[in-house]
PDB file of C-alpha atoms and ligand atoms in Angstrom:
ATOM      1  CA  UNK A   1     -11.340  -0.523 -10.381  1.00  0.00           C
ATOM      2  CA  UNK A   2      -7.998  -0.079 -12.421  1.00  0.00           C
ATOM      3  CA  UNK A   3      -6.004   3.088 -12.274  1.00  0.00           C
ATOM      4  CA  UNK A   4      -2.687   3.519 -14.309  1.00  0.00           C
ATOM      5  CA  UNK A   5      -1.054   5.540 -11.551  1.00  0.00           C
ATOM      6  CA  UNK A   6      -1.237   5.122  -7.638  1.00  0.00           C
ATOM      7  CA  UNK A   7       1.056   7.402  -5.312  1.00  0.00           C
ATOM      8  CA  UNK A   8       1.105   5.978  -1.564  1.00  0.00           C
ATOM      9  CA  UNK A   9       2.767   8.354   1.249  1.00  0.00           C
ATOM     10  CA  UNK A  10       3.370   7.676   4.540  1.00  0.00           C
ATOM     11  CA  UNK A  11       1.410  10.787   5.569  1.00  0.00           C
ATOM     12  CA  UNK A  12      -1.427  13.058   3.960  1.00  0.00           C
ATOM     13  CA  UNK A  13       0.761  15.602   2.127  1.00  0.00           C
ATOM     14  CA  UNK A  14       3.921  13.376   1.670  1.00  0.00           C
ATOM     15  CA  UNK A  15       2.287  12.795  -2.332  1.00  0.00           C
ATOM     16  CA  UNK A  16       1.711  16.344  -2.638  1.00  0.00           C
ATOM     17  CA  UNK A  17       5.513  17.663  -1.457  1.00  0.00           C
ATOM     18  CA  UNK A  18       6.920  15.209  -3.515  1.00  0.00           C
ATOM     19  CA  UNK A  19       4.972  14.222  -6.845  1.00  0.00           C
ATOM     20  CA  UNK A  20       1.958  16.897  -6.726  1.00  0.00           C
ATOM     21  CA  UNK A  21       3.476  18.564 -10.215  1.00  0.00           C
ATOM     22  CA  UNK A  22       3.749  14.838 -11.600  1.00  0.00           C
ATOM     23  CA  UNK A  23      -0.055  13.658 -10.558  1.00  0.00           C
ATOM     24  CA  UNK A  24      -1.431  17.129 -11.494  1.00  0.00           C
ATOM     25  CA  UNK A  25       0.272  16.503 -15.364  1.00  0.00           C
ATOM     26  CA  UNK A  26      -0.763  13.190 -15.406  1.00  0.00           C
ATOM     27  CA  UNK A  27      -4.742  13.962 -14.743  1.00  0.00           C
ATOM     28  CA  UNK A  28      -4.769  16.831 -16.947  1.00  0.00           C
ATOM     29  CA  UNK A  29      -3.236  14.449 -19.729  1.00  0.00           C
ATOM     30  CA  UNK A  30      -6.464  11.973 -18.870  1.00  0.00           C
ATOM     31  CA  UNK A  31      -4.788   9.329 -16.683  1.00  0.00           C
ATOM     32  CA  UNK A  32      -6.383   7.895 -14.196  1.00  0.00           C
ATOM     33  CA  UNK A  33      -4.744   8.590 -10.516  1.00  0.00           C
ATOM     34  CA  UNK A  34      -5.493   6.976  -6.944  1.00  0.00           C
ATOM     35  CA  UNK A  35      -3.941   8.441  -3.615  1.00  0.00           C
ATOM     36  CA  UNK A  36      -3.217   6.385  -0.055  1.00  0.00           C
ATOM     37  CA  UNK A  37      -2.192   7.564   2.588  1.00  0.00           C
ATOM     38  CA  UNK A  38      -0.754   5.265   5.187  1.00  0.00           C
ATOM     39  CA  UNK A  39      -1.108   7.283   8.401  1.00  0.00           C
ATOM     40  CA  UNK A  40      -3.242   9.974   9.174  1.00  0.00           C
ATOM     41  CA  UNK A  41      -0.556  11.883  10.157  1.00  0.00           C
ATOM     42  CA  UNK A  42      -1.901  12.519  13.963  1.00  0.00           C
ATOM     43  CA  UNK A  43       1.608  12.900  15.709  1.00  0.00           C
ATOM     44  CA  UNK A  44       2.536  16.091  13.567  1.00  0.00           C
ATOM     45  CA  UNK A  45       3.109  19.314  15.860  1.00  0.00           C
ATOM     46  CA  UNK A  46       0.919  21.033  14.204  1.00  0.00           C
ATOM     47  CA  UNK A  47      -2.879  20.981  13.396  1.00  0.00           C
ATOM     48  CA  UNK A  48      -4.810  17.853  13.874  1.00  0.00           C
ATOM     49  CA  UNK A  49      -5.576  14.206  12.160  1.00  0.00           C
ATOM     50  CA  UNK A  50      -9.150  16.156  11.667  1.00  0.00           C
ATOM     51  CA  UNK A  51      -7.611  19.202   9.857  1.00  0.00           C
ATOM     52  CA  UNK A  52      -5.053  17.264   8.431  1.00  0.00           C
ATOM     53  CA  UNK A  53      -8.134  15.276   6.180  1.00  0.00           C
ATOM     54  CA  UNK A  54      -9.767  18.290   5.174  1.00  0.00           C
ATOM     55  CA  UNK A  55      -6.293  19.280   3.669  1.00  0.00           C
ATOM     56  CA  UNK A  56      -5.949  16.654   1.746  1.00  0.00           C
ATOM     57  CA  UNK A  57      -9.433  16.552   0.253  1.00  0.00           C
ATOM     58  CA  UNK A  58      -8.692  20.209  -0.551  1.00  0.00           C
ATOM     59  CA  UNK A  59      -5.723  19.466  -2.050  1.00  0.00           C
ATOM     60  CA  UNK A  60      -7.262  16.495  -4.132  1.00  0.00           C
ATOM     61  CA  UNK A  61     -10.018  19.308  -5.507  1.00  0.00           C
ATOM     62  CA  UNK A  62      -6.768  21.569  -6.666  1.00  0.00           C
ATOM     63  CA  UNK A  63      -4.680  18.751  -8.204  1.00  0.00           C
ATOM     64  CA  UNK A  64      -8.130  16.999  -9.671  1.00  0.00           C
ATOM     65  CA  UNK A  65      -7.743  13.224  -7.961  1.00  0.00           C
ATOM     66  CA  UNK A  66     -10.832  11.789  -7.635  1.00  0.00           C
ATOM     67  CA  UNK A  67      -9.836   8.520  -5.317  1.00  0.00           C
ATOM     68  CA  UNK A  68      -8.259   8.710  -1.825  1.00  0.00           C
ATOM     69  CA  UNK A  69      -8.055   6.759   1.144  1.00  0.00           C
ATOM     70  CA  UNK A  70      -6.252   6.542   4.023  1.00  0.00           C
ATOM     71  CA  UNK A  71      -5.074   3.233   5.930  1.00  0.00           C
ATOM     72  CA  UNK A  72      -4.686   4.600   9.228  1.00  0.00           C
ATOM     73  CA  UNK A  73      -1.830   2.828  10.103  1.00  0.00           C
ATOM     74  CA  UNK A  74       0.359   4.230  13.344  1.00  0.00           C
ATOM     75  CA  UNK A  75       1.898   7.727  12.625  1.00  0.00           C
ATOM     76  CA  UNK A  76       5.305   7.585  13.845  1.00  0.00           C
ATOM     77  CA  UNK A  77       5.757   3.946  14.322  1.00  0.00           C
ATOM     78  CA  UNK A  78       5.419   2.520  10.870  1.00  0.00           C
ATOM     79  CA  UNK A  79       6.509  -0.951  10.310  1.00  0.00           C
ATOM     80  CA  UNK A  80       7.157  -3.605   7.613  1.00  0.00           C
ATOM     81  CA  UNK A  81       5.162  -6.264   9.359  1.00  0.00           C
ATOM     82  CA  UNK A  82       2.717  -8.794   7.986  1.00  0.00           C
ATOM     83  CA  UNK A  83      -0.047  -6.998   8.816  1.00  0.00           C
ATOM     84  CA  UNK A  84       1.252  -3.596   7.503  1.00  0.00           C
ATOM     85  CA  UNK A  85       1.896  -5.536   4.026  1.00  0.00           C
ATOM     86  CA  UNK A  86      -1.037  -7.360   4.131  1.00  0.00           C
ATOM     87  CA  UNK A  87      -3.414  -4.100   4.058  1.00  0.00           C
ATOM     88  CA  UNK A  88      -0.786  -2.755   0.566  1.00  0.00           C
ATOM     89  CA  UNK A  89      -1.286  -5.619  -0.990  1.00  0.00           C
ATOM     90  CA  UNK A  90      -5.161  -5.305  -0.975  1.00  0.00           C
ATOM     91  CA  UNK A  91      -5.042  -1.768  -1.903  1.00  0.00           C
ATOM     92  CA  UNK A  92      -2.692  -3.030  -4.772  1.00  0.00           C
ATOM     93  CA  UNK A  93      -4.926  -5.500  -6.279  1.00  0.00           C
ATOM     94  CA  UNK A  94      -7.941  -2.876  -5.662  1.00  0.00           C
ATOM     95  CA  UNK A  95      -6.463  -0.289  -7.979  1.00  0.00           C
ATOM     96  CA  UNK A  96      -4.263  -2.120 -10.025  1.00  0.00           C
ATOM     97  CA  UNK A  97      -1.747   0.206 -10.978  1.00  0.00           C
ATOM     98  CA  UNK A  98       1.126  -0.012 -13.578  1.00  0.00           C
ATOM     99  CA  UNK A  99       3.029   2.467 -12.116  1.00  0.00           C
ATOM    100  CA  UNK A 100       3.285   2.957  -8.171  1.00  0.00           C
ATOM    101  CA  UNK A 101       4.898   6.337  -6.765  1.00  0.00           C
ATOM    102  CA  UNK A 102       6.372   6.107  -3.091  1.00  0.00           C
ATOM    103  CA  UNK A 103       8.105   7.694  -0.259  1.00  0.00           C
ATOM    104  CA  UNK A 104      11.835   8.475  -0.688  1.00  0.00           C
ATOM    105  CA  UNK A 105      14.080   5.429   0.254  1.00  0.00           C
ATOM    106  CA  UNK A 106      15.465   7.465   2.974  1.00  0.00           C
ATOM    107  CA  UNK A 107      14.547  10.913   4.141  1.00  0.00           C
ATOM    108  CA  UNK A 108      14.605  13.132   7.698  1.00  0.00           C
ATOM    109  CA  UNK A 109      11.012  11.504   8.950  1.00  0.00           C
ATOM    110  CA  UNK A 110      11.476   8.089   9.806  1.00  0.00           C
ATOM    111  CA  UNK A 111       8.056   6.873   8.718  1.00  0.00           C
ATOM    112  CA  UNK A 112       9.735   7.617   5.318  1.00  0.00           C
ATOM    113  CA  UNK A 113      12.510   5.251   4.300  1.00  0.00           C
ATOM    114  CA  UNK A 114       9.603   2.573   6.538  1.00  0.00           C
ATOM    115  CA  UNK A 115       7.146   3.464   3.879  1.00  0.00           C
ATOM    116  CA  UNK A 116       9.133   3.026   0.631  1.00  0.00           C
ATOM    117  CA  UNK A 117      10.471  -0.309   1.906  1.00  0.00           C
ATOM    118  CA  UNK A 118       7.052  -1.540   3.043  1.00  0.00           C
ATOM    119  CA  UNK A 119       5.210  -0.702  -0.194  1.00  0.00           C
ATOM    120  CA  UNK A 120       8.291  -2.000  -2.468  1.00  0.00           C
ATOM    121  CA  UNK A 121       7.796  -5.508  -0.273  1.00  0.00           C
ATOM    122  CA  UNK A 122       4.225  -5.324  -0.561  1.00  0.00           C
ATOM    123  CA  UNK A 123       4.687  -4.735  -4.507  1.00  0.00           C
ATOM    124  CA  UNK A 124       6.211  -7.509  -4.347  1.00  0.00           C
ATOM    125  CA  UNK A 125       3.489  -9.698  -2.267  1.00  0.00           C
ATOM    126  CA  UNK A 126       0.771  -9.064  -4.444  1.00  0.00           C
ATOM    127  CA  UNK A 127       2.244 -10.277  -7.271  1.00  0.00           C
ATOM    128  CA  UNK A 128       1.852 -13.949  -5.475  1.00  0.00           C
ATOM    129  CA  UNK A 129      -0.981 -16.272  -6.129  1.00  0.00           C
ATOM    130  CA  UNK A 130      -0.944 -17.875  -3.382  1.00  0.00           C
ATOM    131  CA  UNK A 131      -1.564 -15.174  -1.215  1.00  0.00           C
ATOM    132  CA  UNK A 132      -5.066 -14.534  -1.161  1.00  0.00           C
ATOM    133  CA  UNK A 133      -6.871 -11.483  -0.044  1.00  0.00           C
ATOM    134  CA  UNK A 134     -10.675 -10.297  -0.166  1.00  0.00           C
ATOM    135  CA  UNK A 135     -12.144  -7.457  -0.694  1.00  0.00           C
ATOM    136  CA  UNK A 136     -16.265  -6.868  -0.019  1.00  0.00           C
ATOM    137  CA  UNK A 137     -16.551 -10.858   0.262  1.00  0.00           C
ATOM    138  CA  UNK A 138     -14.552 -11.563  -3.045  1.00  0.00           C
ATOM    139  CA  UNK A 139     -11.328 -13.083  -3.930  1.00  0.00           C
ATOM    140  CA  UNK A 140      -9.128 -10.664  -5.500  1.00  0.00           C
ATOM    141  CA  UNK A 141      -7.047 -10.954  -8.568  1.00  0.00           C
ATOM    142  CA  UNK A 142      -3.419 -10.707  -8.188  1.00  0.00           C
ATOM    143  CA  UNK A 143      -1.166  -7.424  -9.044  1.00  0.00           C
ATOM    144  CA  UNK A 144       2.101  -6.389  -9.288  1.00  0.00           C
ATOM    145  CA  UNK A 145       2.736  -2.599 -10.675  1.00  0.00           C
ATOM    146  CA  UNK A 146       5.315  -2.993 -13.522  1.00  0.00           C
ATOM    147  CA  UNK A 147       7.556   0.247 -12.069  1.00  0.00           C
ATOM    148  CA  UNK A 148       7.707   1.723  -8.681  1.00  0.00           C
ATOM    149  CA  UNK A 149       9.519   5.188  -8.482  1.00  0.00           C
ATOM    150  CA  UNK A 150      10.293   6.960  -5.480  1.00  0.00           C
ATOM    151  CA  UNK A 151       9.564  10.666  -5.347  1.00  0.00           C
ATOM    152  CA  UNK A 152      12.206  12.449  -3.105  1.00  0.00           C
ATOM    153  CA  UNK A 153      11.085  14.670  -0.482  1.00  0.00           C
ATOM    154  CA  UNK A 154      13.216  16.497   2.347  1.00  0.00           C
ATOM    155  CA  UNK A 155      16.427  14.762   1.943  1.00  0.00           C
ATOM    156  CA  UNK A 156      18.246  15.789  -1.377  1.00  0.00           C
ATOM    157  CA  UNK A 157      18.456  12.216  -3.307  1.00  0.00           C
ATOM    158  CA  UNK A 158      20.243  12.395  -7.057  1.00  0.00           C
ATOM    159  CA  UNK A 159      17.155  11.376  -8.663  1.00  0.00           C
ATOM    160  CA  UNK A 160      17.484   8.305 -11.667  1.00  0.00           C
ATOM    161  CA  UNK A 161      15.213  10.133 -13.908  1.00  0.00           C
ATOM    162  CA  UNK A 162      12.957  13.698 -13.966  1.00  0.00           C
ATOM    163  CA  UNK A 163       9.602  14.232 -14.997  1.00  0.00           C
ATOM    164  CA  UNK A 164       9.003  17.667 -16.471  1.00  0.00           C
ATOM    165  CA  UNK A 165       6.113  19.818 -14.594  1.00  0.00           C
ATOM    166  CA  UNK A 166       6.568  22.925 -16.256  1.00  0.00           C
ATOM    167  CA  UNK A 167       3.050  24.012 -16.403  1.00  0.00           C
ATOM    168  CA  UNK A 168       2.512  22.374 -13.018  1.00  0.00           C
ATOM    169  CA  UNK A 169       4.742  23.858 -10.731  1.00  0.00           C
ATOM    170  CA  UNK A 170       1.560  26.465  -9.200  1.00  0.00           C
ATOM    171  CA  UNK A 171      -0.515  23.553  -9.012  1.00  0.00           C
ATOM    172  CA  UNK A 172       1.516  21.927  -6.767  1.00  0.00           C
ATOM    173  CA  UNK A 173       2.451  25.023  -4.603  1.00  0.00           C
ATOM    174  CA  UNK A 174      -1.372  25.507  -4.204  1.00  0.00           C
ATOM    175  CA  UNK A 175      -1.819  21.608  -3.126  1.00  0.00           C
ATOM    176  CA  UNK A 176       0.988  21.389  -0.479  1.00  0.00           C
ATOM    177  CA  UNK A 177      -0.337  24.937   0.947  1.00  0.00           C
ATOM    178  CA  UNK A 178      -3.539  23.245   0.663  1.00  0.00           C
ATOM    179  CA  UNK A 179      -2.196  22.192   4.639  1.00  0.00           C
ATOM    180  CA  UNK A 180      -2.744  24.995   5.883  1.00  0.00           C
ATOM    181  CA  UNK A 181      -1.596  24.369   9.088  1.00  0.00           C
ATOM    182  CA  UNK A 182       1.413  22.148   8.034  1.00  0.00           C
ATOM    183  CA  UNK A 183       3.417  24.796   5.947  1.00  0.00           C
ATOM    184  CA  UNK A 184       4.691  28.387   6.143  1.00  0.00           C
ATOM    185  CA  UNK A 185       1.592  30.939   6.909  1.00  0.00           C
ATOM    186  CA  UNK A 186       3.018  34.072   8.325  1.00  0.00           C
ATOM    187  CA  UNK A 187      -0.348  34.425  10.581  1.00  0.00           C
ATOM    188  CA  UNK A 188      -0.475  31.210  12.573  1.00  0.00           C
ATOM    189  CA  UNK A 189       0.240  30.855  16.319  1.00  0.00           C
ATOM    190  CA  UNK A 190       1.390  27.374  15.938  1.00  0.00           C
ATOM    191  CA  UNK A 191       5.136  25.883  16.885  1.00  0.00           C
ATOM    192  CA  UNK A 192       7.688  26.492  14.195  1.00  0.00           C
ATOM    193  CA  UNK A 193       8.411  23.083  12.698  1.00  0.00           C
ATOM    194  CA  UNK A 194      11.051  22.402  10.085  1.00  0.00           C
ATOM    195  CA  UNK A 195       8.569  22.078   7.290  1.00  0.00           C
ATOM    196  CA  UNK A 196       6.394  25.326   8.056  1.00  0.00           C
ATOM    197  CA  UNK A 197       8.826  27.902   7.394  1.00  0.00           C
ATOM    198  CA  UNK A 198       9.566  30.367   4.890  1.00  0.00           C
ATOM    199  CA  UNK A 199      12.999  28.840   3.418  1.00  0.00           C
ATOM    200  CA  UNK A 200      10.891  25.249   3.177  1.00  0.00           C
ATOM    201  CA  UNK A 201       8.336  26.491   1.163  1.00  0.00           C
ATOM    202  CA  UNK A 202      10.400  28.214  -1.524  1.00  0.00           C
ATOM    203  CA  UNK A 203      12.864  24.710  -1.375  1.00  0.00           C
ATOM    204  CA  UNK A 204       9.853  23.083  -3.096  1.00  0.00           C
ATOM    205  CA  UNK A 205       9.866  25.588  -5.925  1.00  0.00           C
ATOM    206  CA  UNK A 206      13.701  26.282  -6.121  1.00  0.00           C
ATOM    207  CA  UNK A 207      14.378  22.241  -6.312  1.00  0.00           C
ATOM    208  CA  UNK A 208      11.886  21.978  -8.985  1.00  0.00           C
ATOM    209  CA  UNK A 209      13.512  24.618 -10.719  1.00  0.00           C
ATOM    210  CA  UNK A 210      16.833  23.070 -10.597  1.00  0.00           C
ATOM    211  CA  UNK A 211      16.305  19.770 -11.596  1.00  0.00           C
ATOM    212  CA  UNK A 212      14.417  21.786 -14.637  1.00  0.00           C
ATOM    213  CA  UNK A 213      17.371  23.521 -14.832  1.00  0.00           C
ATOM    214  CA  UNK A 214      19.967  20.514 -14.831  1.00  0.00           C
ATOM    215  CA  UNK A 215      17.415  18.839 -17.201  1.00  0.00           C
ATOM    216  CA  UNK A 216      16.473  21.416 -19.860  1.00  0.00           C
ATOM    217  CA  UNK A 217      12.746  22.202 -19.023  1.00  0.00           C
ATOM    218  CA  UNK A 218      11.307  24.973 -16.411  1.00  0.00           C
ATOM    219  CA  UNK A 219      10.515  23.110 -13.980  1.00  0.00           C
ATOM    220  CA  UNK A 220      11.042  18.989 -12.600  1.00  0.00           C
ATOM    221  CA  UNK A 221       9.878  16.480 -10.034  1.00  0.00           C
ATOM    222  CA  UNK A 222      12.819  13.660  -9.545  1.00  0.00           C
ATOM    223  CA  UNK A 223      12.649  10.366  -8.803  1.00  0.00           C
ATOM    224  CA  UNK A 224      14.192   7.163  -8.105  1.00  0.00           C
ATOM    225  CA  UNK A 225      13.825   3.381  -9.881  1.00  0.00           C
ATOM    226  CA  UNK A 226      13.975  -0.196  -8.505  1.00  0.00           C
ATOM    227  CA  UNK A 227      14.558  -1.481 -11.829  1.00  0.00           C
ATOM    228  CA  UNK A 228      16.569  -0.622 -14.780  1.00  0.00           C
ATOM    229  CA  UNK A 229      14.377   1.658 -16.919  1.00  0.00           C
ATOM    230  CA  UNK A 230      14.647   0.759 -20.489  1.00  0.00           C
ATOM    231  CA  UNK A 231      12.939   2.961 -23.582  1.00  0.00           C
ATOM    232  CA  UNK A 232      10.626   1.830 -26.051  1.00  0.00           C
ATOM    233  CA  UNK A 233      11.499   5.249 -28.348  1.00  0.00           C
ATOM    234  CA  UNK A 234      12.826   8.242 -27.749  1.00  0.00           C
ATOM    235  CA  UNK A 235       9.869  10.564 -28.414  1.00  0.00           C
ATOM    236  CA  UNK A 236       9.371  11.927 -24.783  1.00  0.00           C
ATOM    237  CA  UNK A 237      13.138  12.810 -24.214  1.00  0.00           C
ATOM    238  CA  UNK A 238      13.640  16.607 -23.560  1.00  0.00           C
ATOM    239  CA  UNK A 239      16.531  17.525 -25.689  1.00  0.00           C
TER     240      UNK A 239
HETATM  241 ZN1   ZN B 389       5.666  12.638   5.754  1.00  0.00          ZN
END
């Protein structure tokens, strides 16, 4: 299968905090959109690796993605060995996309920064023919997404470019609180972490709203390049 966007994140609900708006505009526009998660997230303080899937199918049904997997690679301990990259670069030649969103090239979770730098490698990898991989008993075709971007997360980052989600921002609220046990909920008896309260929820809408309002639209999603972006027109360019 061939999609023109994939978004890989180190954990279920890394995609949604940081390009939820972007994937949301994307499928409603009639692209084609594949999620990965690396880890199933089963060293978070709160909830479980069990509830922690069943939020991220929900929050698939809310932003409309139709393809997601999840690697299971080791929460907390990610790593840019062979056999990390190995597993990307399959997953890169199975959906073949042009453009590849990833983790923020550094950020307060560890697992983050590890993430960006092992998909960029891995990017990178399947672009080579003489690394060959299988998938269901047959050679696959090498890949190499034309653009990766780097959504930003917890960590402010000055992002390289914006993409406007002006109609999207409630779509992505309603995704990320798709967790249910990850983020703020007034009624749970779970540990306070950093990412469940009150002042982290409203972050998500009062960053969008200022890179909207640095930018000229309501509301943004930023992110970083690894290579020069150059323009084919100037239609798209908010003014
Ligand atoms: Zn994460």
């Amino acid at each position: 299968m061939k999609v023109d966007f994939l978004a890989i994140g180190a954990h279920p609900d890394d995609v949604e905090l940081g390009c939820g708006g972007t994937l949301a505009k994307l499928i409603s526009e009639g692209k084609s959109v594949a999620v990965v998660d690396l880890t199933r997230g089963e060293l978070g303080t709160r909830g479980t690796d069990e509830t922690r899937a069943q939020e991220a199918k929900a929050a698939c049904e809310i932003l409309g993605i139709s393809h997601r997997e999840n690697l299971g690679m080791k929460d907390g301990f990610l790593k840019n060995s062979d056999e990390y990259q190995m597993q990307i670069v399959k997953i890169i030649r199975k959906y073949r996309p042009d453009i590849l969103f990833c983790n923020a090239i550094d950020d307060r979770h560890p697992d983050h920064a590890k993430a960006a730098k092992l998909v960029s490698d891995a990017c990178f990898l399947a672009g080579l023919k003489k690394i060959e991989t299988e998938l269901n008993g047959e050679n696959q075709e090498v890949w190499r997404p034309k653009q990766i971007f780097h959504y930003i997360q917890w960590k402010h980052i000055t992002p390289d470019f914006v993409y406007d989600i002006s109609n999207f921002i409630d779509k992505k609220i309603e995704a990320c609180l798709a967790y249910k046990t990850q983020f703020y909920d007034p009624e749970s008896t779970e540990p306070i972490t950093p990412i469940a309260t009150k002042d982290f929820l409203e972050s998500l809408t009062y960053r969008a709203q200022d890179l909207g309002r640095l930018s000229g639209v309501d509301f943004a999603e930023g992110f970083t390049t690894e290579k020069l972006l150059a323009f084919k027109n100037f239609d798209g360019i908010v003014c």
